mmCIF file with all atom_site columns, C-alpha atoms in Angstrom:
data_model
loop_
_atom_site.group_PDB
_atom_site.id
_atom_site.type_symbol
_atom_site.label_atom_id
_atom_site.label_alt_id
_atom_site.label_comp_id
_atom_site.label_asym_id
_atom_site.label_entity_id
_atom_site.label_seq_id
_atom_site.pdbx_PDB_ins_code
_atom_site.Cartn_x
_atom_site.Cartn_y
_atom_site.Cartn_z
_atom_site.occupancy
_atom_site.B_iso_or_equiv
_atom_site.pdbx_formal_charge
_atom_site.auth_seq_id
_atom_site.auth_comp_id
_atom_site.auth_asym_id
_atom_site.auth_atom_id
_atom_site.pdbx_PDB_model_num
ATOM 1  C CA . UNK P 1 1  ? 111.193 152.626 121.265 1.00 0.00 ? 1  UNK P CA 1
ATOM 2  C CA . UNK P 1 2  ? 110.776 150.187 124.085 1.00 0.00 ? 2  UNK P CA 1
ATOM 3  C CA . UNK P 1 3  ? 108.113 150.698 126.726 1.00 0.00 ? 3  UNK P CA 1
ATOM 4  C CA . UNK P 1 4  ? 110.734 151.742 129.261 1.00 0.00 ? 4  UNK P CA 1
ATOM 5  C CA . UNK P 1 5  ? 112.349 154.225 126.880 1.00 0.00 ? 5  UNK P CA 1
ATOM 6  C CA . UNK P 1 6  ? 108.944 155.699 126.022 1.00 0.00 ? 6  UNK P CA 1
ATOM 7  C CA . UNK P 1 7  ? 108.180 156.134 129.733 1.00 0.00 ? 7  UNK P CA 1
ATOM 8  C CA . UNK P 1 8  ? 111.490 157.876 130.299 1.00 0.00 ? 8  UNK P CA 1
ATOM 9  C CA . UNK P 1 9  ? 110.918 160.182 127.325 1.00 0.00 ? 9  UNK P CA 1
ATOM 10 C CA . UNK P 1 10 ? 107.422 160.952 128.601 1.00 0.00 ? 10 UNK P CA 1
ATOM 11 C CA . UNK P 1 11 ? 108.813 161.760 132.055 1.00 0.00 ? 11 UNK P CA 1
ATOM 12 C CA . UNK P 1 12 ? 111.423 164.088 130.529 1.00 0.00 ? 12 UNK P CA 1
ATOM 13 C CA . UNK P 1 13 ? 108.649 165.986 128.746 1.00 0.00 ? 13 UNK P CA 1
ATOM 14 C CA . UNK P 1 14 ? 107.005 166.859 132.061 1.00 0.00 ? 14 UNK P CA 1
ATOM 15 C CA . UNK P 1 15 ? 107.505 170.218 133.679 1.00 0.00 ? 15 UNK P CA 1
ATOM 16 C CA . UNK P 1 16 ? 108.831 170.413 137.210 1.00 0.00 ? 16 UNK P CA 1
ATOM 17 C CA . UNK P 1 17 ? 105.434 170.850 138.844 1.00 0.00 ? 17 UNK P CA 1
ATOM 18 C CA . UNK P 1 18 ? 103.892 167.972 136.896 1.00 0.00 ? 18 UNK P CA 1
ATOM 19 C CA . UNK P 1 19 ? 106.777 165.642 137.749 1.00 0.00 ? 19 UNK P CA 1
ATOM 20 C CA . UNK P 1 20 ? 106.693 166.704 141.396 1.00 0.00 ? 20 UNK P CA 1
ATOM 21 C CA . UNK P 1 21 ? 102.948 166.151 141.674 1.00 0.00 ? 21 UNK P CA 1
ATOM 22 C CA . UNK P 1 22 ? 103.188 162.715 140.079 1.00 0.00 ? 22 UNK P CA 1
ATOM 23 C CA . UNK P 1 23 ? 106.130 161.853 142.338 1.00 0.00 ? 23 UNK P CA 1
ATOM 24 C CA . UNK P 1 24 ? 104.057 162.807 145.380 1.00 0.00 ? 24 UNK P CA 1
ATOM 25 C CA . UNK P 1 25 ? 101.319 160.454 144.187 1.00 0.00 ? 25 UNK P CA 1
ATOM 26 C CA . UNK P 1 26 ? 103.819 157.636 143.606 1.00 0.00 ? 26 UNK P CA 1
ATOM 27 C CA . UNK P 1 27 ? 105.206 158.057 147.125 1.00 0.00 ? 27 UNK P CA 1
ATOM 28 C CA . UNK P 1 28 ? 101.695 158.143 148.580 1.00 0.00 ? 28 UNK P CA 1
ATOM 29 C CA . UNK P 1 29 ? 100.813 154.887 146.827 1.00 0.00 ? 29 UNK P CA 1
ATOM 30 C CA . UNK P 1 30 ? 104.015 153.199 147.961 1.00 0.00 ? 30 UNK P CA 1
ATOM 31 C CA . UNK P 1 31 ? 103.515 154.333 151.551 1.00 0.00 ? 31 UNK P CA 1
ATOM 32 C CA . UNK P 1 32 ? 99.901  153.155 151.535 1.00 0.00 ? 32 UNK P CA 1
ATOM 33 C CA . UNK P 1 33 ? 100.992 149.637 150.638 1.00 0.00 ? 33 UNK P CA 1
ATOM 34 C CA . UNK P 1 34 ? 98.587  147.046 149.311 1.00 0.00 ? 34 UNK P CA 1
ATOM 35 C CA . UNK P 1 35 ? 100.373 146.705 145.977 1.00 0.00 ? 35 UNK P CA 1
ATOM 36 C CA . UNK P 1 36 ? 102.023 143.614 144.594 1.00 0.00 ? 36 UNK P CA 1
ATOM 37 C CA . UNK P 1 37 ? 105.778 143.352 144.428 1.00 0.00 ? 37 UNK P CA 1
ATOM 38 C CA . UNK P 1 38 ? 105.692 143.995 140.671 1.00 0.00 ? 38 UNK P CA 1
ATOM 39 C CA . UNK P 1 39 ? 103.464 147.052 141.115 1.00 0.00 ? 39 UNK P CA 1
ATOM 40 C CA . UNK P 1 40 ? 105.694 148.353 143.893 1.00 0.00 ? 40 UNK P CA 1
ATOM 41 C CA . UNK P 1 41 ? 108.797 147.927 141.724 1.00 0.00 ? 41 UNK P CA 1
ATOM 42 C CA . UNK P 1 42 ? 107.115 149.695 138.817 1.00 0.00 ? 42 UNK P CA 1
ATOM 43 C CA . UNK P 1 43 ? 106.099 152.551 141.115 1.00 0.00 ? 43 UNK P CA 1
ATOM 44 C CA . UNK P 1 44 ? 109.623 152.759 142.537 1.00 0.00 ? 44 UNK P CA 1
ATOM 45 C CA . UNK P 1 45 ? 111.123 152.923 139.042 1.00 0.00 ? 45 UNK P CA 1
ATOM 46 C CA . UNK P 1 46 ? 108.653 155.613 138.022 1.00 0.00 ? 46 UNK P CA 1
ATOM 47 C CA . UNK P 1 47 ? 109.483 157.533 141.174 1.00 0.00 ? 47 UNK P CA 1
ATOM 48 C CA . UNK P 1 48 ? 113.193 157.355 140.348 1.00 0.00 ? 48 UNK P CA 1
ATOM 49 C CA . UNK P 1 49 ? 112.502 158.722 136.856 1.00 0.00 ? 49 UNK P CA 1
ATOM 50 C CA . UNK P 1 50 ? 110.352 161.529 138.233 1.00 0.00 ? 50 UNK P CA 1
ATOM 51 C CA . UNK P 1 51 ? 112.895 162.414 140.920 1.00 0.00 ? 51 UNK P CA 1
ATOM 52 C CA . UNK P 1 52 ? 115.538 162.639 138.190 1.00 0.00 ? 52 UNK P CA 1
ATOM 53 C CA . UNK P 1 53 ? 113.338 164.959 136.151 1.00 0.00 ? 53 UNK P CA 1
ATOM 54 C CA . UNK P 1 54 ? 112.775 167.178 139.183 1.00 0.00 ? 54 UNK P CA 1
ATOM 55 C CA . UNK P 1 55 ? 116.494 167.247 139.984 1.00 0.00 ? 55 UNK P CA 1
ATOM 56 C CA . UNK P 1 56 ? 117.437 168.160 136.394 1.00 0.00 ? 56 UNK P CA 1
ATOM 57 C CA . UNK P 1 57 ? 114.765 170.875 136.223 1.00 0.00 ? 57 UNK P CA 1
ATOM 58 C CA . UNK P 1 58 ? 116.008 172.373 139.497 1.00 0.00 ? 58 UNK P CA 1
ATOM 59 C CA . UNK P 1 59 ? 119.634 172.182 138.363 1.00 0.00 ? 59 UNK P CA 1
ATOM 60 C CA . UNK P 1 60 ? 118.667 173.918 135.123 1.00 0.00 ? 60 UNK P CA 1
ATOM 61 C CA . UNK P 1 61 ? 116.822 176.630 137.008 1.00 0.00 ? 61 UNK P CA 1
ATOM 62 C CA . UNK P 1 62 ? 119.827 177.115 139.301 1.00 0.00 ? 62 UNK P CA 1
ATOM 63 C CA . UNK P 1 63 ? 122.154 177.409 136.294 1.00 0.00 ? 63 UNK P CA 1
ATOM 64 C CA . UNK P 1 64 ? 119.864 180.000 134.686 1.00 0.00 ? 64 UNK P CA 1
ATOM 65 C CA . UNK P 1 65 ? 119.667 181.965 137.935 1.00 0.00 ? 65 UNK P CA 1
ATOM 66 C CA . UNK P 1 66 ? 123.444 181.858 138.385 1.00 0.00 ? 66 UNK P CA 1
ATOM 67 C CA . UNK P 1 67 ? 123.935 183.030 134.800 1.00 0.00 ? 67 UNK P CA 1
ATOM 68 C CA . UNK P 1 68 ? 121.456 185.877 135.249 1.00 0.00 ? 68 UNK P CA 1
ATOM 69 C CA . UNK P 1 69 ? 123.114 186.965 138.495 1.00 0.00 ? 69 UNK P CA 1
ATOM 70 C CA . UNK P 1 70 ? 126.571 186.825 136.890 1.00 0.00 ? 70 UNK P CA 1
ATOM 71 C CA . UNK P 1 71 ? 125.318 188.881 133.941 1.00 0.00 ? 71 UNK P CA 1
ATOM 72 C CA . UNK P 1 72 ? 123.781 191.451 136.279 1.00 0.00 ? 72 UNK P CA 1
ATOM 73 C CA . UNK P 1 73 ? 127.024 191.648 138.244 1.00 0.00 ? 73 UNK P CA 1
ATOM 74 C CA . UNK P 1 74 ? 128.998 192.060 135.023 1.00 0.00 ? 74 UNK P CA 1
ATOM 75 C CA . UNK P 1 75 ? 126.710 194.903 133.923 1.00 0.00 ? 75 UNK P CA 1
ATOM 76 C CA . UNK P 1 76 ? 126.986 196.610 137.314 1.00 0.00 ? 76 UNK P CA 1
ATOM 77 C CA . UNK P 1 77 ? 130.778 196.372 137.272 1.00 0.00 ? 77 UNK P CA 1
ATOM 78 C CA . UNK P 1 78 ? 130.892 197.735 133.721 1.00 0.00 ? 78 UNK P CA 1
ATOM 79 C CA . UNK P 1 79 ? 128.509 200.550 134.619 1.00 0.00 ? 79 UNK P CA 1
ATOM 80 C CA . UNK P 1 80 ? 130.485 201.491 137.714 1.00 0.00 ? 80 UNK P CA 1
ATOM 81 C CA . UNK P 1 81 ? 133.732 201.684 135.716 1.00 0.00 ? 81 UNK P CA 1
ATOM 82 C CA . UNK P 1 82 ? 132.118 203.752 132.991 1.00 0.00 ? 82 UNK P CA 1
ATOM 83 C CA . UNK P 1 83 ? 130.542 206.255 135.397 1.00 0.00 ? 83 UNK P CA 1
ATOM 84 C CA . UNK P 1 84 ? 133.657 206.869 137.443 1.00 0.00 ? 84 UNK P CA 1
ATOM 85 C CA . UNK P 1 85 ? 132.174 205.085 140.482 1.00 0.00 ? 85 UNK P CA 1
ATOM 86 C CA . UNK P 1 86 ? 134.247 202.534 142.344 1.00 0.00 ? 86 UNK P CA 1
#
């Protein structure tokens, strides 16, 4: 694996909270300034990776929630039909 690929794989292994916390730190460092152009670019790239991890984790959570709500609705509709309720 290349260094970049290893970093991406490491970012993907993070949970949402870990990625979010690291992203907050990256943003803080970028806003504070005082870094070289190369350091700033590396921080920006890391921030993009972390933001992607956060977005995918949130999308996954939303999909799980939607599925759970749909399943609950399906059960309620099936229960209402079986009990004579409308």
